[in-house]
mmCIF file of C-alpha atoms in Angstrom:
data_model
loop_
_atom_site.group_PDB
_atom_site.id
_atom_site.type_symbol
_atom_site.label_atom_id
_atom_site.label_comp_id
_atom_site.label_asym_id
_atom_site.label_seq_id
_atom_site.Cartn_x
_atom_site.Cartn_y
_atom_site.Cartn_z
ATOM 1 C CA MET A 1 40.889 -40.748 13.531
ATOM 2 C CA TYR A 2 44.206 -41.286 15.753
ATOM 3 C CA ASP A 3 46.168 -42.090 12.401
ATOM 4 C CA ALA A 4 44.819 -39.213 10.407
ATOM 5 C CA THR A 5 46.042 -36.867 13.242
ATOM 6 C CA GLN A 6 49.432 -38.778 13.465
ATOM 7 C CA LYS A 7 50.048 -38.436 9.516
ATOM 8 C CA LEU A 8 48.788 -34.703 9.842
ATOM 9 C CA LYS A 9 51.410 -33.966 12.486
ATOM 10 C CA HIS A 10 53.844 -35.711 10.642
ATOM 11 C CA LYS A 11 53.209 -33.386 7.593
ATOM 12 C CA ILE A 12 53.490 -30.318 9.572
ATOM 13 C CA LEU A 13 56.704 -31.471 11.223
ATOM 14 C CA ALA A 14 58.324 -32.604 7.544
ATOM 15 C CA ASP A 15 57.380 -28.784 6.276
ATOM 16 C CA SER A 16 58.363 -26.931 9.173
ATOM 17 C CA ASP A 17 61.845 -28.977 9.554
ATOM 18 C CA ARG A 18 62.763 -27.754 5.859
ATOM 19 C CA CYS A 19 63.325 -23.966 7.220
ATOM 20 C CA VAL A 20 66.889 -23.033 8.072
ATOM 21 C CA MET A 21 65.473 -20.062 9.985
ATOM 22 C CA CYS A 22 67.086 -17.529 8.114
ATOM 23 C CA GLY A 23 64.591 -14.617 8.248
ATOM 24 C CA LEU A 24 65.198 -13.736 4.593
ATOM 25 C CA CYS A 25 61.087 -13.891 4.616
ATOM 26 C CA LEU A 26 60.437 -11.218 7.388
ATOM 27 C CA PRO A 27 60.873 -8.236 5.436
ATOM 28 C CA HIS A 28 58.216 -9.653 2.806
ATOM 29 C CA CYS A 29 55.639 -10.633 5.305
ATOM 30 C CA PRO A 30 52.930 -7.954 5.416
ATOM 31 C CA THR A 31 51.581 -9.046 8.884
ATOM 32 C CA PHE A 32 55.254 -8.649 10.326
ATOM 33 C CA LYS A 33 55.601 -5.216 8.958
ATOM 34 C CA VAL A 34 52.368 -4.093 10.703
ATOM 35 C CA LYS A 35 52.886 -5.983 14.020
ATOM 36 C CA ARG A 36 56.898 -6.155 14.193
ATOM 37 C CA ASN A 37 56.575 -9.436 16.363
ATOM 38 C CA GLU A 38 58.291 -12.473 15.530
ATOM 39 C CA ALA A 39 55.408 -14.648 16.229
ATOM 40 C CA ASP A 40 53.249 -12.869 13.391
ATOM 41 C CA SER A 41 56.016 -13.534 10.942
ATOM 42 C CA PRO A 42 56.596 -16.857 8.628
ATOM 43 C CA ARG A 43 59.299 -18.042 10.939
ATOM 44 C CA GLY A 44 57.711 -17.419 14.054
ATOM 45 C CA ARG A 45 54.727 -19.381 12.847
ATOM 46 C CA ILE A 46 56.728 -22.207 11.674
ATOM 47 C CA LEU A 47 58.194 -22.118 15.082
ATOM 48 C CA LEU A 48 54.803 -22.478 16.540
ATOM 49 C CA ALA A 49 53.470 -24.945 13.806
ATOM 50 C CA LYS A 50 56.238 -27.401 14.867
ATOM 51 C CA ALA A 51 55.801 -26.717 18.857
ATOM 52 C CA LEU A 52 51.887 -27.695 18.392
ATOM 53 C CA ALA A 53 52.443 -30.534 16.361
ATOM 54 C CA GLU A 54 55.369 -31.901 18.901
ATOM 55 C CA GLN A 55 52.787 -30.976 21.741
ATOM 56 C CA GLN A 56 55.130 -28.829 23.251
ATOM 57 C CA LEU A 57 52.890 -25.763 23.452
ATOM 58 C CA GLU A 58 49.313 -25.326 24.206
ATOM 59 C CA ALA A 59 46.934 -23.659 21.548
ATOM 60 C CA ASP A 60 45.838 -20.839 23.681
ATOM 61 C CA GLU A 61 43.921 -17.693 22.637
ATOM 62 C CA ASN A 62 47.313 -16.166 21.939
ATOM 63 C CA VAL A 63 48.859 -18.849 19.793
ATOM 64 C CA ARG A 64 45.610 -19.177 17.842
ATOM 65 C CA ALA A 65 45.813 -15.523 17.100
ATOM 66 C CA HIS A 66 49.240 -15.708 15.648
ATOM 67 C CA VAL A 67 48.406 -18.637 13.663
ATOM 68 C CA GLU A 68 45.088 -17.142 12.366
ATOM 69 C CA SER A 69 46.363 -13.650 11.378
ATOM 70 C CA CYS A 70 48.355 -15.306 8.511
ATOM 71 C CA LEU A 71 46.867 -13.925 5.405
ATOM 72 C CA HIS A 72 48.142 -16.552 2.924
ATOM 73 C CA CYS A 73 49.785 -14.080 0.575
ATOM 74 C CA LEU A 74 52.907 -16.497 0.186
ATOM 75 C CA HIS A 75 55.169 -13.502 -0.200
ATOM 76 C CA CYS A 76 57.388 -15.823 1.917
ATOM 77 C CA GLU A 77 57.633 -18.617 -0.146
ATOM 78 C CA HIS A 78 58.450 -16.623 -3.098
ATOM 79 C CA VAL A 79 61.741 -15.567 -1.642
ATOM 80 C CA CYS A 80 62.304 -18.798 0.777
ATOM 81 C CA PRO A 81 65.757 -20.297 -0.159
ATOM 82 C CA ALA A 82 64.518 -23.452 1.190
ATOM 83 C CA LYS A 83 61.530 -23.870 -0.557
ATOM 84 C CA VAL A 84 59.476 -24.046 2.453
ATOM 85 C CA PRO A 85 55.937 -24.762 1.318
ATOM 86 C CA PHE A 86 54.347 -22.217 3.934
ATOM 87 C CA GLY A 87 50.751 -22.225 2.312
ATOM 88 C CA ARG A 88 50.603 -26.087 2.919
ATOM 89 C CA LEU A 89 51.961 -25.917 6.284
ATOM 90 C CA ILE A 90 49.629 -23.210 7.601
ATOM 91 C CA ASP A 91 46.736 -24.869 5.989
ATOM 92 C CA ASN A 92 47.710 -27.971 7.795
ATOM 93 C CA THR A 93 48.352 -26.356 11.284
ATOM 94 C CA LYS A 94 44.805 -24.633 11.038
ATOM 95 C CA HIS A 95 43.336 -28.183 10.140
ATOM 96 C CA TYR A 96 45.193 -29.655 13.072
ATOM 97 C CA LEU A 97 43.836 -27.266 15.294
ATOM 98 C CA ALA A 98 40.362 -27.571 13.854
ATOM 99 C CA GLU A 99 40.539 -31.162 14.619
ATOM 100 C CA GLN A 100 41.269 -30.326 18.271
ATOM 101 C CA GLN A 101 38.359 -28.135 18.339
ATOM 102 C CA GLN A 102 40.813 -25.044 19.255
ATOM 103 C CA ILE A 103 39.533 -22.980 16.320
ATOM 104 C CA THR A 104 36.241 -23.111 14.246
ATOM 105 C CA PRO A 105 36.903 -22.916 10.426
ATOM 106 C CA LEU A 106 34.502 -20.652 9.287
ATOM 107 C CA PRO A 107 31.172 -18.848 11.227
ATOM 108 C CA LEU A 108 28.340 -20.870 11.487
ATOM 109 C CA TRP A 109 26.085 -18.933 9.063
ATOM 110 C CA LEU A 110 28.743 -18.334 6.597
ATOM 111 C CA LYS A 111 29.373 -21.904 5.437
ATOM 112 C CA PRO A 112 25.875 -22.764 4.245
ATOM 113 C CA LEU A 113 25.517 -19.408 2.493
ATOM 114 C CA LEU A 114 28.603 -20.315 0.374
ATOM 115 C CA ALA A 115 27.875 -23.839 -0.085
ATOM 116 C CA SER A 116 24.267 -23.457 -1.298
ATOM 117 C CA ARG A 117 23.897 -22.165 -4.917
ATOM 118 C CA LYS A 118 20.127 -21.720 -4.410
ATOM 119 C CA LEU A 119 20.879 -19.347 -1.208
ATOM 120 C CA ARG A 120 23.900 -17.601 -3.127
ATOM 121 C CA LEU A 121 21.215 -16.597 -5.642
ATOM 122 C CA LEU A 122 18.687 -15.616 -3.348
ATOM 123 C CA PHE A 123 20.982 -13.448 -1.469
ATOM 124 C CA ALA A 124 21.971 -12.006 -4.546
ATOM 125 C CA SER A 125 18.396 -11.105 -5.943
ATOM 126 C CA VAL A 126 17.833 -9.472 -2.362
ATOM 127 C CA ILE A 127 20.936 -7.360 -3.004
ATOM 128 C CA LYS A 128 19.590 -6.412 -6.642
ATOM 129 C CA LEU A 129 16.438 -5.456 -5.121
ATOM 130 C CA TYR A 130 17.998 -3.426 -2.371
ATOM 131 C CA GLN A 131 20.296 -1.441 -4.993
ATOM 132 C CA LEU A 132 17.897 -0.947 -7.999
ATOM 133 C CA SER A 133 14.775 -0.040 -5.721
ATOM 134 C CA GLY A 134 16.391 2.985 -4.553
ATOM 135 C CA ILE A 135 16.998 1.687 -0.920
ATOM 136 C CA GLN A 136 20.548 1.702 -1.076
ATOM 137 C CA ALA A 137 20.388 5.370 -2.407
ATOM 138 C CA TRP A 138 18.202 6.450 0.388
ATOM 139 C CA LEU A 139 19.836 4.890 3.223
ATOM 140 C CA ARG A 140 23.185 6.296 2.019
ATOM 141 C CA LYS A 141 22.066 9.596 2.732
ATOM 142 C CA ARG A 142 20.842 8.747 6.148
ATOM 143 C CA THR A 143 23.247 9.638 9.016
ATOM 144 C CA PHE A 144 22.145 6.679 11.208
ATOM 145 C CA PHE A 145 22.890 4.286 8.542
ATOM 146 C CA LYS A 146 26.358 5.839 8.049
ATOM 147 C CA ARG A 147 27.094 4.908 11.502
ATOM 148 C CA SER A 148 25.640 1.456 11.616
ATOM 149 C CA THR A 149 27.584 -1.601 11.183
ATOM 150 C CA ILE A 150 25.266 -2.719 7.991
ATOM 151 C CA ALA A 151 26.717 0.336 6.256
ATOM 152 C CA THR A 152 30.546 -1.330 6.155
ATOM 153 C CA TRP A 153 28.766 -4.142 4.439
ATOM 154 C CA ASP A 154 27.019 -2.037 2.130
ATOM 155 C CA ALA A 155 30.272 -0.155 1.339
ATOM 156 C CA MET A 156 31.834 -3.443 0.049
ATOM 157 C CA LEU A 157 29.232 -3.864 -2.696
ATOM 158 C CA ALA A 158 30.135 -3.420 -6.200
ATOM 159 C CA LYS A 159 28.185 -0.420 -8.058
ATOM 160 C CA ARG A 160 25.476 -2.158 -9.882
ATOM 161 C CA GLU A 161 25.881 -1.517 -13.647
ATOM 162 C CA TYR A 162 23.845 -2.483 -16.660
ATOM 163 C CA ILE A 163 25.191 -4.908 -18.838
ATOM 164 C CA SER A 164 23.233 -5.912 -21.809
ATOM 165 C CA ALA A 165 21.913 -9.631 -21.691
ATOM 166 C CA ALA A 166 22.338 -9.757 -25.286
ATOM 167 C CA LEU A 167 25.613 -11.027 -26.433
ATOM 168 C CA PRO A 168 27.770 -9.222 -28.707
ATOM 169 C CA HIS A 169 28.451 -10.197 -32.475
ATOM 170 C CA SER A 170 31.169 -12.175 -33.371
ATOM 171 C CA ASN A 171 32.923 -12.491 -37.103
ATOM 172 C CA ILE A 172 34.358 -15.643 -36.092
ATOM 173 C CA ASN A 173 32.915 -18.810 -37.511
ATOM 174 C CA SER A 174 34.095 -21.554 -35.474
ATOM 175 C CA LYS A 175 33.260 -21.012 -31.950
ATOM 176 C CA GLN A 176 34.910 -22.721 -29.194
ATOM 177 C CA THR A 177 32.858 -23.561 -25.753
ATOM 178 C CA VAL A 178 34.527 -22.260 -22.446
ATOM 179 C CA ALA A 179 33.018 -22.762 -19.233
ATOM 180 C CA LEU A 180 33.047 -19.707 -16.760
ATOM 181 C CA PHE A 181 33.841 -20.458 -13.139
ATOM 182 C CA SER A 182 31.819 -17.843 -11.235
ATOM 183 C CA GLY A 183 32.812 -18.642 -7.634
ATOM 184 C CA CYS A 184 30.803 -18.076 -4.344
ATOM 185 C CA VAL A 185 31.056 -14.546 -3.449
ATOM 186 C CA ALA A 186 31.278 -12.915 -7.000
ATOM 187 C CA THR A 187 27.711 -14.646 -7.467
ATOM 188 C CA ILE A 188 26.415 -12.667 -4.478
ATOM 189 C CA SER A 189 28.712 -9.561 -4.611
ATOM 190 C CA ASP A 190 29.904 -8.784 -8.164
ATOM 191 C CA GLN A 191 27.440 -9.824 -10.865
ATOM 192 C CA ASN A 192 28.850 -7.150 -13.001
ATOM 193 C CA THR A 193 32.548 -8.670 -13.460
ATOM 194 C CA LEU A 194 30.710 -12.066 -14.526
ATOM 195 C CA ARG A 195 28.423 -10.292 -17.107
ATOM 196 C CA ALA A 196 31.302 -8.654 -18.269
ATOM 197 C CA THR A 197 33.676 -11.556 -18.527
ATOM 198 C CA ARG A 198 31.008 -13.464 -20.517
ATOM 199 C CA GLN A 199 30.672 -10.470 -22.692
ATOM 200 C CA LEU A 200 34.295 -10.403 -23.647
ATOM 201 C CA LEU A 201 34.589 -14.156 -24.234
ATOM 202 C CA THR A 202 31.723 -13.939 -26.623
ATOM 203 C CA ALA A 203 33.275 -11.044 -28.499
ATOM 204 C CA ALA A 204 36.382 -12.713 -28.857
ATOM 205 C CA GLY A 205 34.730 -15.732 -30.451
ATOM 206 C CA PHE A 206 33.832 -18.141 -27.726
ATOM 207 C CA LYS A 207 30.418 -19.919 -26.556
ATOM 208 C CA VAL A 208 30.300 -19.342 -22.900
ATOM 209 C CA GLN A 209 28.852 -22.140 -20.757
ATOM 210 C CA LEU A 210 27.226 -21.132 -17.400
ATOM 211 C CA ASN A 211 27.279 -24.289 -15.531
ATOM 212 C CA ASN A 212 24.536 -24.078 -12.701
ATOM 213 C CA LYS A 213 25.874 -26.967 -10.866
ATOM 214 C CA GLN A 214 29.584 -25.607 -10.030
ATOM 215 C CA HIS A 215 30.818 -25.468 -6.452
ATOM 216 C CA CYS A 216 32.593 -22.860 -4.566
ATOM 217 C CA CYS A 217 36.257 -23.597 -5.284
ATOM 218 C CA GLY A 218 37.070 -24.352 -1.573
ATOM 219 C CA ALA A 219 39.890 -21.638 -0.938
ATOM 220 C CA ILE A 220 37.983 -20.213 1.832
ATOM 221 C CA TYR A 221 37.717 -23.503 3.612
ATOM 222 C CA ARG A 222 40.773 -24.693 2.996
ATOM 223 C CA HIS A 223 42.480 -21.252 4.393
ATOM 224 C CA SER A 224 40.008 -21.553 7.555
ATOM 225 C CA GLY A 225 41.390 -25.450 8.177
ATOM 226 C CA ASP A 226 38.579 -27.303 6.879
ATOM 227 C CA LEU A 227 40.667 -29.380 4.175
ATOM 228 C CA GLU A 228 38.263 -32.300 4.249
ATOM 229 C CA TYR A 229 35.360 -30.014 2.827
ATOM 230 C CA ALA A 230 37.659 -28.020 0.451
ATOM 231 C CA ARG A 231 38.635 -31.348 -1.160
ATOM 232 C CA HIS A 232 34.990 -32.525 -1.172
ATOM 233 C CA LEU A 233 34.430 -29.416 -3.212
ATOM 234 C CA MET A 234 37.186 -29.807 -5.312
ATOM 235 C CA LEU A 235 35.914 -33.460 -6.361
ATOM 236 C CA LYS A 236 32.276 -32.026 -7.073
ATOM 237 C CA ASN A 237 33.784 -29.274 -9.490
ATOM 238 C CA SER A 238 35.860 -31.887 -11.224
ATOM 239 C CA LYS A 239 32.849 -33.784 -12.057
ATOM 240 C CA THR A 240 30.670 -30.979 -12.897
ATOM 241 C CA PHE A 241 32.978 -29.418 -15.830
ATOM 242 C CA LYS A 242 33.373 -31.363 -18.789
ATOM 243 C CA ALA A 243 36.749 -32.785 -19.257
ATOM 244 C CA ASP A 244 37.211 -31.436 -22.770
ATOM 245 C CA ILE A 245 36.158 -27.825 -22.172
ATOM 246 C CA PRO A 246 38.391 -25.135 -20.794
ATOM 247 C CA VAL A 247 37.722 -23.581 -17.416
ATOM 248 C CA ILE A 248 38.100 -19.570 -17.254
ATOM 249 C CA SER A 249 37.902 -17.739 -13.829
ATOM 250 C CA CYS A 250 38.036 -14.300 -13.398
ATOM 251 C CA ALA A 251 38.633 -14.134 -9.447
ATOM 252 C CA SER A 252 42.338 -14.906 -8.897
ATOM 253 C CA GLY A 253 41.720 -16.065 -5.411
ATOM 254 C CA CYS A 254 39.482 -18.741 -7.193
ATOM 255 C CA GLY A 255 41.814 -19.165 -9.869
ATOM 256 C CA ALA A 256 44.657 -19.840 -7.606
ATOM 257 C CA MET A 257 42.661 -22.369 -5.867
ATOM 258 C CA LEU A 258 41.701 -24.223 -9.069
ATOM 259 C CA GLN A 259 45.317 -24.166 -10.113
ATOM 260 C CA GLN A 260 46.177 -26.112 -6.980
ATOM 261 C CA TYR A 261 43.684 -29.005 -7.424
ATOM 262 C CA ASP A 262 45.361 -32.243 -7.779
ATOM 263 C CA ASN A 263 43.754 -33.310 -10.578
ATOM 264 C CA GLU A 264 43.151 -32.612 -14.442
ATOM 265 C CA LEU A 265 40.905 -29.726 -14.180
ATOM 266 C CA SER A 266 44.024 -27.737 -12.906
ATOM 267 C CA ALA A 267 45.295 -28.416 -16.231
ATOM 268 C CA ARG A 268 42.650 -26.983 -18.166
ATOM 269 C CA HIS A 269 42.177 -23.910 -15.986
ATOM 270 C CA TYR A 270 42.925 -20.305 -17.161
ATOM 271 C CA ASP A 271 42.741 -17.070 -15.833
ATOM 272 C CA ILE A 272 40.822 -14.662 -17.645
ATOM 273 C CA HIS A 273 43.703 -12.245 -18.488
ATOM 274 C CA THR A 274 46.000 -14.851 -19.703
ATOM 275 C CA PHE A 275 43.236 -16.401 -22.217
ATOM 276 C CA ILE A 276 41.697 -13.291 -23.465
ATOM 277 C CA ILE A 277 45.130 -11.917 -24.322
ATOM 278 C CA LYS A 278 45.738 -14.935 -26.683
ATOM 279 C CA HIS A 279 42.474 -14.250 -28.467
ATOM 280 C CA ALA A 280 42.303 -10.276 -28.543
ATOM 281 C CA ASP A 281 43.373 -9.847 -32.261
ATOM 282 C CA HIS A 282 39.444 -10.135 -32.603
ATOM 283 C CA LEU A 283 38.729 -7.423 -30.412
ATOM 284 C CA SER A 284 38.810 -3.668 -30.357
ATOM 285 C CA PHE A 285 38.585 -1.042 -27.870
ATOM 286 C CA ARG A 286 37.577 2.717 -27.508
ATOM 287 C CA GLU A 287 40.295 5.250 -26.497
ATOM 288 C CA LEU A 288 40.083 6.270 -22.716
ATOM 289 C CA PRO A 289 42.472 8.913 -22.109
ATOM 290 C CA GLU A 290 42.491 8.449 -18.460
ATOM 291 C CA THR A 291 44.659 7.072 -15.396
ATOM 292 C CA VAL A 292 44.105 3.886 -13.587
ATOM 293 C CA ALA A 293 45.530 2.361 -10.932
ATOM 294 C CA LEU A 294 46.306 -1.421 -11.105
ATOM 295 C CA HIS A 295 46.193 -3.652 -8.113
ATOM 296 C CA THR A 296 47.888 -6.812 -7.975
ATOM 297 C CA PRO A 297 46.479 -9.504 -5.778
ATOM 298 C CA CYS A 298 49.004 -11.898 -3.974
ATOM 299 C CA SER A 299 47.086 -15.022 -5.575
ATOM 300 C CA MET A 300 47.825 -13.674 -8.974
ATOM 301 C CA GLN A 301 51.455 -12.863 -8.056
ATOM 302 C CA ASN A 302 52.468 -15.944 -6.040
ATOM 303 C CA ILE A 303 50.118 -18.568 -7.184
ATOM 304 C CA LEU A 304 49.156 -18.015 -10.612
ATOM 305 C CA LYS A 305 52.169 -15.836 -11.398
ATOM 306 C CA GLN A 306 50.605 -14.142 -14.038
ATOM 307 C CA GLN A 307 50.907 -10.659 -12.485
ATOM 308 C CA ALA A 308 51.826 -9.357 -15.793
ATOM 309 C CA MET A 309 48.760 -10.190 -17.513
ATOM 310 C CA PRO A 310 46.038 -7.607 -16.423
ATOM 311 C CA LYS A 311 48.242 -4.758 -17.503
ATOM 312 C CA LYS A 312 49.209 -6.509 -20.914
ATOM 313 C CA LEU A 313 45.478 -6.646 -21.457
ATOM 314 C CA LEU A 314 44.532 -3.224 -20.376
ATOM 315 C CA SER A 315 47.180 -1.810 -22.643
ATOM 316 C CA LEU A 316 44.991 -2.858 -25.389
ATOM 317 C CA ILE A 317 42.836 0.212 -24.429
ATOM 318 C CA PRO A 318 44.124 3.561 -26.628
ATOM 319 C CA LYS A 319 45.430 6.113 -24.485
ATOM 320 C CA LEU A 320 44.773 4.532 -21.101
ATOM 321 C CA GLN A 321 47.527 5.354 -18.503
ATOM 322 C CA ILE A 322 48.217 2.330 -16.268
ATOM 323 C CA VAL A 323 49.901 2.977 -12.695
ATOM 324 C CA SER A 324 50.841 -0.222 -11.058
ATOM 325 C CA LEU A 325 50.562 -0.065 -7.314
ATOM 326 C CA LYS A 326 53.643 -0.895 -5.157
ATOM 327 C CA PRO A 327 52.401 -0.644 -1.723
ATOM 328 C CA GLU A 328 55.315 -1.253 0.728
ATOM 329 C CA THR A 329 53.384 -3.728 2.782
ATOM 330 C CA GLY A 330 52.863 -5.606 -0.501
ATOM 331 C CA CYS A 331 49.221 -6.991 0.467
ATOM 332 C CA CYS A 332 45.958 -5.290 0.706
ATOM 333 C CA GLY A 333 44.955 -7.379 4.068
ATOM 334 C CA ALA A 334 41.678 -8.968 2.565
ATOM 335 C CA ALA A 335 42.785 -12.714 2.510
ATOM 336 C CA GLY A 336 39.552 -14.237 2.046
ATOM 337 C CA ILE A 337 37.579 -14.619 5.384
ATOM 338 C CA GLN A 338 40.301 -12.263 6.934
ATOM 339 C CA ILE A 339 38.160 -9.397 5.525
ATOM 340 C CA LEU A 340 35.720 -10.194 8.538
ATOM 341 C CA GLN A 341 37.956 -11.907 11.130
ATOM 342 C CA GLN A 342 41.078 -9.398 11.041
ATOM 343 C CA GLN A 343 39.532 -5.992 10.018
ATOM 344 C CA SER A 344 42.044 -3.844 11.870
ATOM 345 C CA GLN A 345 45.076 -5.626 10.479
ATOM 346 C CA GLY A 346 43.351 -5.206 7.359
ATOM 347 C CA ASP A 347 42.850 -1.695 7.650
ATOM 348 C CA VAL A 348 46.451 -1.006 8.180
ATOM 349 C CA LEU A 349 47.310 -2.595 5.102
ATOM 350 C CA ALA A 350 44.376 -1.475 2.879
ATOM 351 C CA ASP A 351 45.626 2.081 3.828
ATOM 352 C CA ASP A 352 48.991 1.362 2.303
ATOM 353 C CA THR A 353 47.332 0.481 -0.933
ATOM 354 C CA ILE A 354 44.872 3.240 -0.798
ATOM 355 C CA ASP A 355 47.663 5.673 0.076
ATOM 356 C CA ALA A 356 49.625 4.310 -3.323
ATOM 357 C CA MET A 357 46.641 4.856 -5.061
ATOM 358 C CA LYS A 358 46.477 8.841 -4.055
ATOM 359 C CA GLU A 359 49.897 9.088 -5.754
ATOM 360 C CA SER A 360 48.746 7.730 -8.947
ATOM 361 C CA HIS A 361 46.271 10.705 -9.172
ATOM 362 C CA ALA A 362 43.828 7.894 -10.740
ATOM 363 C CA ASN A 363 40.046 7.735 -9.880
ATOM 364 C CA ILE A 364 39.497 3.910 -10.932
ATOM 365 C CA LEU A 365 41.288 1.185 -8.985
ATOM 366 C CA LEU A 366 41.517 -1.992 -10.893
ATOM 367 C CA THR A 367 42.102 -5.400 -8.994
ATOM 368 C CA SER A 368 41.530 -9.038 -10.161
ATOM 369 C CA ASN A 369 40.276 -10.598 -7.106
ATOM 370 C CA VAL A 370 36.625 -10.158 -5.608
ATOM 371 C CA GLY A 371 37.633 -10.312 -2.037
ATOM 372 C CA CYS A 372 40.479 -7.691 -2.611
ATOM 373 C CA ALA A 373 37.787 -5.198 -4.417
ATOM 374 C CA MET A 374 35.368 -5.928 -1.564
ATOM 375 C CA HIS A 375 37.796 -5.122 1.094
ATOM 376 C CA LEU A 376 39.374 -1.829 -0.594
ATOM 377 C CA ARG A 377 36.051 -0.624 -1.388
ATOM 378 C CA ARG A 378 34.974 -0.514 2.217
ATOM 379 C CA ARG A 379 38.065 1.167 3.421
ATOM 380 C CA ILE A 380 37.842 3.823 0.529
ATOM 381 C CA TRP A 381 34.224 4.441 1.844
ATOM 382 C CA SER A 382 35.319 4.533 5.562
ATOM 383 C CA ARG A 383 38.061 7.012 4.573
ATOM 384 C CA LYS A 384 35.475 9.245 2.663
ATOM 385 C CA LEU A 385 36.988 8.973 -0.433
ATOM 386 C CA ASP A 386 35.652 8.916 -3.913
ATOM 387 C CA TYR A 387 37.219 5.912 -5.927
ATOM 388 C CA GLU A 388 35.782 3.587 -8.264
ATOM 389 C CA VAL A 389 36.861 -0.239 -7.682
ATOM 390 C CA MET A 390 36.378 -2.763 -10.513
ATOM 391 C CA HIS A 391 37.771 -5.774 -12.085
ATOM 392 C CA PRO A 392 39.812 -5.044 -15.386
ATOM 393 C CA THR A 393 37.424 -6.869 -17.397
ATOM 394 C CA LEU A 394 34.730 -4.561 -16.509
ATOM 395 C CA LEU A 395 36.727 -1.639 -17.746
ATOM 396 C CA LEU A 396 37.392 -3.687 -20.834
ATOM 397 C CA TYR A 397 33.817 -4.244 -21.541
ATOM 398 C CA ARG A 398 32.880 -0.393 -20.991
ATOM 399 C CA GLN A 399 35.433 0.275 -23.878
ATOM 400 C CA LEU A 400 34.596 -2.769 -26.044
ATOM 401 C CA GLN A 401 33.996 -1.150 -29.480
ATOM 402 C CA THR A 402 33.578 -4.227 -31.871
ATOM 403 C CA THR A 403 34.985 -7.383 -33.256
ATOM 404 C CA LYS A 404 37.649 -7.056 -35.901
ATOM 405 C CA HIS A 405 37.062 -8.197 -39.087
ATOM 406 C CA GLN A 406 39.629 -11.010 -40.434
#
């Protein structure tokens, strides 16, 4: 244990020593823009991490708050001239604090829910019953419900949409098999996106494998300081997916984590937008003379680095006007578990995104990350606005017309 802790501290110090303290990251940090506090900037957090590793600073409540409020957006890494691996540094710092029992990686009730596929499917069934039975619609009309904490959770749920279980016809004779990575949160809260993604892949000529033994990607655990369990999930997922099959993710947060696996699975992982656009010659879409707003998650921009792909894919829908949102803060504030732990900070950042949405005059907000979608839905509801939030693949599925004949 002592050796492991010493190695961890050495890693923190090695990464923090790369920072030249230039401050170029500060204007790009969402939490610094909101709080205007040096300790809530990348440079400030690097200094805190270094002081903690050198045991020159006690991890009191104030210090922990500065470290834990980091959104892992990695805008700082994108502009850093010294190439400081800030994501790795902050993950290791949280892990160090967790080992010292200074922070709890995840709420006790959340870890078993995300870790157990049976529990996730049970929870998803309860939500399905809640929505289809009319209970949700009835409660949403009641004043007592609108004032309750449960209402804020309810607002995060995607509107349930009928998506046929029957697979679309494809004129392509040779069907390659691909595996769909469903993730943990989307399994519970956004089955629409998973079904729509499967339909698009099938229409494009692929046989979609739904692996019931897959696990959470590990991102939530990693960014909460539980690096060991995150690695455990990585190894289990690597064994679960067959080595010769491409793995497709539709949530950019999961995709970013899969992309960072230090094994062969990362090499055969594809984001759904990038994968479909390569095989879109077999697809056609109905016209949609509307304006939609496109939100780019930080994970899509700064880790996957495929921020142009969703717009390129959506451009296949004739007459669709796409407005790319560019909020001043650069992040919606969801950031995985932060959606629960840093709600006031997240609200300020979400408002920036929603204000940009209002200027676009669109009624549909598209985002490729399930956490961002849940966070923005809740904030839209709290502001009494009427915008529909969905994944780009769901809109593409709605407009899917037929496969083209070769």
